Amino acid sequence: MSDSSDPPAQPPDPATECEFWLFGYGQPLIPIPSFGIHTYSLIIVILPDRRIPGFVTGYVRRFWQNPHLHINELRPAQIAKSPLTSHPSEDHRGTTSAPGRVVTLISHSFWATLTDPHPSFPSSKVWGVAYRIPAPKVAEVRAYLDIREINGYTIHHTPFHPADGRAPPINTLVYIGTPDNEQFVGPQDVQVLAEHIWRCEGPSGLNRDYLLCLDEALDGLKRQSHG
């Protein structure tokens, strides 16, 4: 099976960067009131000055990641500068014994080697939103992203295609829980996964609220993108 991904985007040069764009495909799409003050969302950390709906290619979105983050894993310098650590939790969508599930992106080429029980063939596009991070917030957001790496997510760069089709692709930063991280779960029976999400609850609320609110946000994104 061929991989229809774009060529990898080049990371921006920190020495010359004044702003950057962030691609949100999961939690950053969900309105803050859905979860309250314990939500570990980028939207709490920053107020982007632009928000553009669109998509990236070459990935598949799946609920194949545990949202594990333990305060003891943070380095002192990170604790001091991170806005997350005012509400640390061991697993903010479940518990240690029953961790919740959150979305991650899997490269299409790797996904094609797996047996995925999901009933539908995924689109070559993953829809989401590109947020422009203004220059005064760059250092703060990068500190936040450094914390997210502990959660099994690492920083990547990929071209983002605005939904209107008129603007050229934007080089965006995206954080992904790759298959080699400890919190990656991998393919699961869809019914078993659904029942697991339905049962799980953590300090940030019900795991099923995350799923349902993400579904609602993606429906809204579809309306924004197609009028």
Short mmCIF file of N, CA, C and O in Angstrom, two decimals, residues 146-216:
data_model
loop_
_atom_site.label_atom_id
_atom_site.label_comp_id
_atom_site.label_asym_id
_atom_site.label_seq_id
_atom_site.Cartn_x
_atom_site.Cartn_y
_atom_site.Cartn_z
N ASP A 146 7.78 20.61 25.87
CA ASP A 146 8.83 19.79 26.48
C ASP A 146 8.23 18.87 27.55
O ASP A 146 8.63 17.72 27.70
N ILE A 147 7.25 19.38 28.29
CA ILE A 147 6.55 18.56 29.28
C ILE A 147 5.79 17.44 28.58
O ILE A 147 5.77 16.30 29.03
N ARG A 148 5.15 17.75 27.46
CA ARG A 148 4.36 16.74 26.77
C ARG A 148 5.21 15.56 26.30
O ARG A 148 4.70 14.45 26.16
N GLU A 149 6.48 15.78 26.06
CA GLU A 149 7.34 14.67 25.63
C GLU A 149 7.39 13.58 26.69
O GLU A 149 7.49 12.40 26.37
N ILE A 150 7.31 13.97 27.97
CA ILE A 150 7.32 12.99 29.05
C ILE A 150 6.09 12.10 28.96
O ILE A 150 6.10 10.95 29.36
N ASN A 151 5.03 12.64 28.42
CA ASN A 151 3.77 11.92 28.30
C ASN A 151 3.78 10.93 27.14
O ASN A 151 2.75 10.41 26.75
N GLY A 152 4.95 10.67 26.56
CA GLY A 152 5.04 9.76 25.44
C GLY A 152 4.98 10.44 24.09
O GLY A 152 5.15 9.80 23.06
N TYR A 153 4.72 11.75 24.09
CA TYR A 153 4.63 12.49 22.84
C TYR A 153 5.98 13.14 22.51
O TYR A 153 6.67 13.63 23.40
N THR A 154 6.32 13.14 21.24
CA THR A 154 7.52 13.82 20.78
C THR A 154 7.15 14.81 19.68
O THR A 154 6.09 14.71 19.06
N ILE A 155 8.04 15.77 19.47
CA ILE A 155 7.75 16.87 18.56
C ILE A 155 8.13 16.50 17.13
O ILE A 155 9.20 15.97 16.87
N HIS A 156 7.23 16.80 16.21
CA HIS A 156 7.44 16.55 14.79
C HIS A 156 7.01 17.79 14.02
O HIS A 156 6.39 18.70 14.58
N HIS A 157 7.31 17.81 12.73
CA HIS A 157 6.90 18.91 11.86
C HIS A 157 6.28 18.33 10.60
O HIS A 157 6.78 17.34 10.05
N THR A 158 5.18 18.93 10.16
CA THR A 158 4.49 18.41 8.98
C THR A 158 3.77 19.54 8.25
O THR A 158 3.33 20.51 8.89
N PRO A 159 3.65 19.45 6.93
CA PRO A 159 2.89 20.47 6.19
C PRO A 159 1.40 20.39 6.53
O PRO A 159 0.82 19.30 6.60
N PHE A 160 0.79 21.54 6.73
CA PHE A 160 -0.64 21.66 7.02
C PHE A 160 -1.31 22.35 5.83
O PHE A 160 -0.82 23.37 5.34
N HIS A 161 -2.43 21.79 5.38
CA HIS A 161 -3.14 22.32 4.21
C HIS A 161 -4.41 23.04 4.66
O HIS A 161 -5.34 22.39 5.16
N PRO A 162 -4.48 24.37 4.53
CA PRO A 162 -5.70 25.09 4.90
C PRO A 162 -6.91 24.59 4.11
O PRO A 162 -6.80 24.23 2.93
N ALA A 163 -8.06 24.56 4.78
CA ALA A 163 -9.26 23.98 4.18
C ALA A 163 -9.75 24.73 2.96
O ALA A 163 -10.38 24.14 2.08
N ASP A 164 -9.49 26.04 2.90
CA ASP A 164 -10.03 26.81 1.78
C ASP A 164 -9.35 26.49 0.45
O ASP A 164 -9.84 26.86 -0.62
N GLY A 165 -8.20 25.80 0.50
CA GLY A 165 -7.52 25.38 -0.72
C GLY A 165 -6.81 26.48 -1.46
O GLY A 165 -6.17 26.23 -2.48
N ARG A 166 -6.89 27.71 -0.95
CA ARG A 166 -6.27 28.83 -1.66
C ARG A 166 -4.88 29.16 -1.12
O ARG A 166 -4.00 29.55 -1.89
N ALA A 167 -4.69 29.01 0.17
CA ALA A 167 -3.40 29.34 0.78
C ALA A 167 -2.43 28.18 0.62
O ALA A 167 -2.84 27.01 0.58
N PRO A 168 -1.14 28.44 0.53
CA PRO A 168 -0.14 27.37 0.42
C PRO A 168 -0.03 26.62 1.75
O PRO A 168 -0.46 27.10 2.80
N PRO A 169 0.55 25.41 1.74
CA PRO A 169 0.74 24.66 2.99
C PRO A 169 1.58 25.44 4.00
O PRO A 169 2.43 26.25 3.63
N ILE A 170 1.29 25.19 5.26
CA ILE A 170 1.99 25.85 6.37
C ILE A 170 2.82 24.80 7.10
O ILE A 170 2.35 23.69 7.37
N ASN A 171 4.06 25.14 7.42
CA ASN A 171 4.91 24.25 8.20
C ASN A 171 4.45 24.29 9.65
O ASN A 171 4.57 25.32 10.33
N THR A 172 3.88 23.19 10.16
CA THR A 172 3.35 23.17 11.52
C THR A 172 4.13 22.21 12.41
O THR A 172 4.67 21.21 11.96
N LEU A 173 4.13 22.54 13.68
CA LEU A 173 4.67 21.67 14.71
C LEU A 173 3.52 20.82 15.24
O LEU A 173 2.41 21.31 15.42
N VAL A 174 3.77 19.53 15.47
CA VAL A 174 2.74 18.64 15.98
C VAL A 174 3.39 17.66 16.95
O VAL A 174 4.53 17.25 16.77
N TYR A 175 2.69 17.34 18.03
CA TYR A 175 3.24 16.35 18.95
C TYR A 175 2.47 15.04 18.80
O TYR A 175 1.25 15.01 18.71
N ILE A 176 3.23 13.94 18.74
CA ILE A 176 2.69 12.63 18.39
C ILE A 176 3.22 11.58 19.36
O ILE A 176 4.39 11.58 19.70
N GLY A 177 2.33 10.69 19.79
CA GLY A 177 2.74 9.52 20.56
C GLY A 177 3.10 8.41 19.60
O GLY A 177 2.23 7.70 19.10
N THR A 178 4.37 8.27 19.28
CA THR A 178 4.81 7.30 18.28
C THR A 178 4.77 5.88 18.84
O THR A 178 4.74 5.68 20.06
N PRO A 179 4.77 4.86 17.97
CA PRO A 179 4.63 3.47 18.44
C PRO A 179 5.73 2.99 19.37
O PRO A 179 5.55 1.98 20.05
N ASP A 180 6.87 3.68 19.43
CA ASP A 180 7.96 3.22 20.29
C ASP A 180 7.90 3.81 21.69
O ASP A 180 8.78 3.57 22.51
N ASN A 181 6.85 4.60 22.02
CA ASN A 181 6.76 5.14 23.37
C ASN A 181 5.97 4.18 24.28
O ASN A 181 5.13 3.41 23.82
N GLU A 182 6.26 4.23 25.58
CA GLU A 182 5.70 3.25 26.52
C GLU A 182 4.19 3.35 26.64
O GLU A 182 3.54 2.38 27.05
N GLN A 183 3.61 4.49 26.33
CA GLN A 183 2.17 4.67 26.50
C GLN A 183 1.37 4.31 25.25
O GLN A 183 0.14 4.40 25.26
N PHE A 184 2.05 3.89 24.19
CA PHE A 184 1.35 3.51 22.96
C PHE A 184 0.70 2.14 23.15
O PHE A 184 1.34 1.18 23.56
N VAL A 185 -0.59 2.06 22.85
CA VAL A 185 -1.36 0.83 23.07
C VAL A 185 -1.43 -0.02 21.81
O VAL A 185 -1.34 -1.24 21.85
N GLY A 186 -1.62 0.62 20.66
CA GLY A 186 -1.72 -0.12 19.41
C GLY A 186 -3.13 -0.58 19.11
O GLY A 186 -4.08 -0.22 19.81
N PRO A 187 -3.31 -1.37 18.06
CA PRO A 187 -4.65 -1.79 17.63
C PRO A 187 -5.41 -2.53 18.73
O PRO A 187 -4.83 -3.32 19.47
N GLN A 188 -6.69 -2.24 18.82
CA GLN A 188 -7.57 -2.87 19.81
C GLN A 188 -8.91 -3.16 19.17
O GLN A 188 -9.33 -2.47 18.25
N ASP A 189 -9.59 -4.17 19.69
CA ASP A 189 -10.95 -4.44 19.26
C ASP A 189 -11.81 -3.20 19.54
O ASP A 189 -11.75 -2.62 20.63
N VAL A 190 -12.59 -2.79 18.56
CA VAL A 190 -13.32 -1.53 18.67
C VAL A 190 -14.32 -1.56 19.82
O VAL A 190 -14.46 -0.58 20.58
N GLN A 191 -15.03 -2.66 20.00
CA GLN A 191 -16.01 -2.76 21.08
C GLN A 191 -15.33 -2.72 22.44
O GLN A 191 -15.79 -2.04 23.37
N VAL A 192 -14.22 -3.43 22.57
CA VAL A 192 -13.47 -3.44 23.83
C VAL A 192 -12.95 -2.03 24.14
O VAL A 192 -13.02 -1.56 25.28
N LEU A 193 -12.44 -1.35 23.12
CA LEU A 193 -11.94 0.01 23.30
C LEU A 193 -13.06 0.95 23.73
O LEU A 193 -12.90 1.76 24.64
N ALA A 194 -14.22 0.83 23.08
CA ALA A 194 -15.36 1.69 23.41
C ALA A 194 -15.80 1.48 24.86
O ALA A 194 -16.08 2.45 25.59
N GLU A 195 -15.86 0.23 25.29
CA GLU A 195 -16.26 -0.06 26.67
C GLU A 195 -15.23 0.46 27.66
O GLU A 195 -15.59 0.95 28.74
N HIS A 196 -13.95 0.37 27.30
CA HIS A 196 -12.89 0.87 28.17
C HIS A 196 -13.01 2.39 28.33
O HIS A 196 -12.94 2.92 29.45
N ILE A 197 -13.19 3.10 27.23
CA ILE A 197 -13.33 4.55 27.28
C ILE A 197 -14.56 4.94 28.09
O ILE A 197 -14.54 5.90 28.87
N TRP A 198 -15.64 4.18 27.95
CA TRP A 198 -16.87 4.49 28.67
C TRP A 198 -16.69 4.38 30.18
O TRP A 198 -17.23 5.17 30.95
N ARG A 199 -15.87 3.43 30.63
CA ARG A 199 -15.70 3.19 32.06
C ARG A 199 -14.71 4.15 32.72
O ARG A 199 -14.83 4.44 33.91
N CYS A 200 -13.71 4.63 31.98
CA CYS A 200 -12.58 5.32 32.60
C CYS A 200 -12.93 6.74 33.04
O CYS A 200 -13.68 7.46 32.36
N GLU A 201 -12.36 7.12 34.17
CA GLU A 201 -12.53 8.46 34.71
C GLU A 201 -11.28 8.83 35.50
O GLU A 201 -10.70 7.99 36.18
N GLY A 202 -10.86 10.09 35.39
CA GLY A 202 -9.68 10.56 36.11
C GLY A 202 -9.88 11.97 36.61
O GLY A 202 -10.99 12.52 36.52
N PRO A 203 -8.82 12.60 37.13
CA PRO A 203 -8.94 13.96 37.68
C PRO A 203 -9.44 14.98 36.68
O PRO A 203 -10.01 16.00 37.07
N SER A 204 -9.25 14.74 35.38
CA SER A 204 -9.73 15.69 34.38
C SER A 204 -11.14 15.37 33.89
O SER A 204 -11.65 16.05 33.01
N GLY A 205 -11.75 14.33 34.44
CA GLY A 205 -13.11 14.01 34.05
C GLY A 205 -13.24 12.66 33.38
O GLY A 205 -12.33 11.83 33.40
N LEU A 206 -14.39 12.44 32.77
CA LEU A 206 -14.72 11.18 32.13
C LEU A 206 -13.98 11.04 30.80
O LEU A 206 -13.97 11.96 30.00
N ASN A 207 -13.42 9.86 30.58
CA ASN A 207 -12.75 9.61 29.31
C ASN A 207 -13.73 9.70 28.15
O ASN A 207 -13.40 10.18 27.06
N ARG A 208 -14.98 9.29 28.38
CA ARG A 208 -15.96 9.33 27.29
C ARG A 208 -16.31 10.77 26.90
O ARG A 208 -16.68 11.03 25.76
N ASP A 209 -16.19 11.71 27.86
CA ASP A 209 -16.42 13.11 27.51
C ASP A 209 -15.37 13.60 26.52
O ASP A 209 -15.67 14.40 25.63
N TYR A 210 -14.14 13.15 26.72
CA TYR A 210 -13.07 13.50 25.77
C TYR A 210 -13.44 13.03 24.37
O TYR A 210 -13.34 13.77 23.39
N LEU A 211 -13.89 11.77 24.26
CA LEU A 211 -14.26 11.21 22.95
C LEU A 211 -15.44 11.96 22.35
O LEU A 211 -15.41 12.37 21.18
N LEU A 212 -16.51 12.15 23.13
CA LEU A 212 -17.72 12.76 22.60
C LEU A 212 -17.50 14.22 22.23
O LEU A 212 -18.01 14.70 21.21
N CYS A 213 -16.73 14.94 23.05
CA CYS A 213 -16.47 16.35 22.75
C CYS A 213 -15.55 16.49 21.53
O CYS A 213 -15.69 17.43 20.75
N LEU A 214 -14.61 15.55 21.38
CA LEU A 214 -13.76 15.57 20.19
C LEU A 214 -14.60 15.32 18.94
O LEU A 214 -14.42 15.98 17.91
N ASP A 215 -15.53 14.37 19.03
CA ASP A 215 -16.41 14.09 17.90
C ASP A 215 -17.23 15.32 17.53
O ASP A 215 -17.38 15.66 16.35
N GLU A 216 -17.75 16.00 18.55
CA GLU A 216 -18.53 17.22 18.30
C GLU A 216 -17.67 18.32 17.68
O GLU A 216 -18.10 19.03 16.77
#
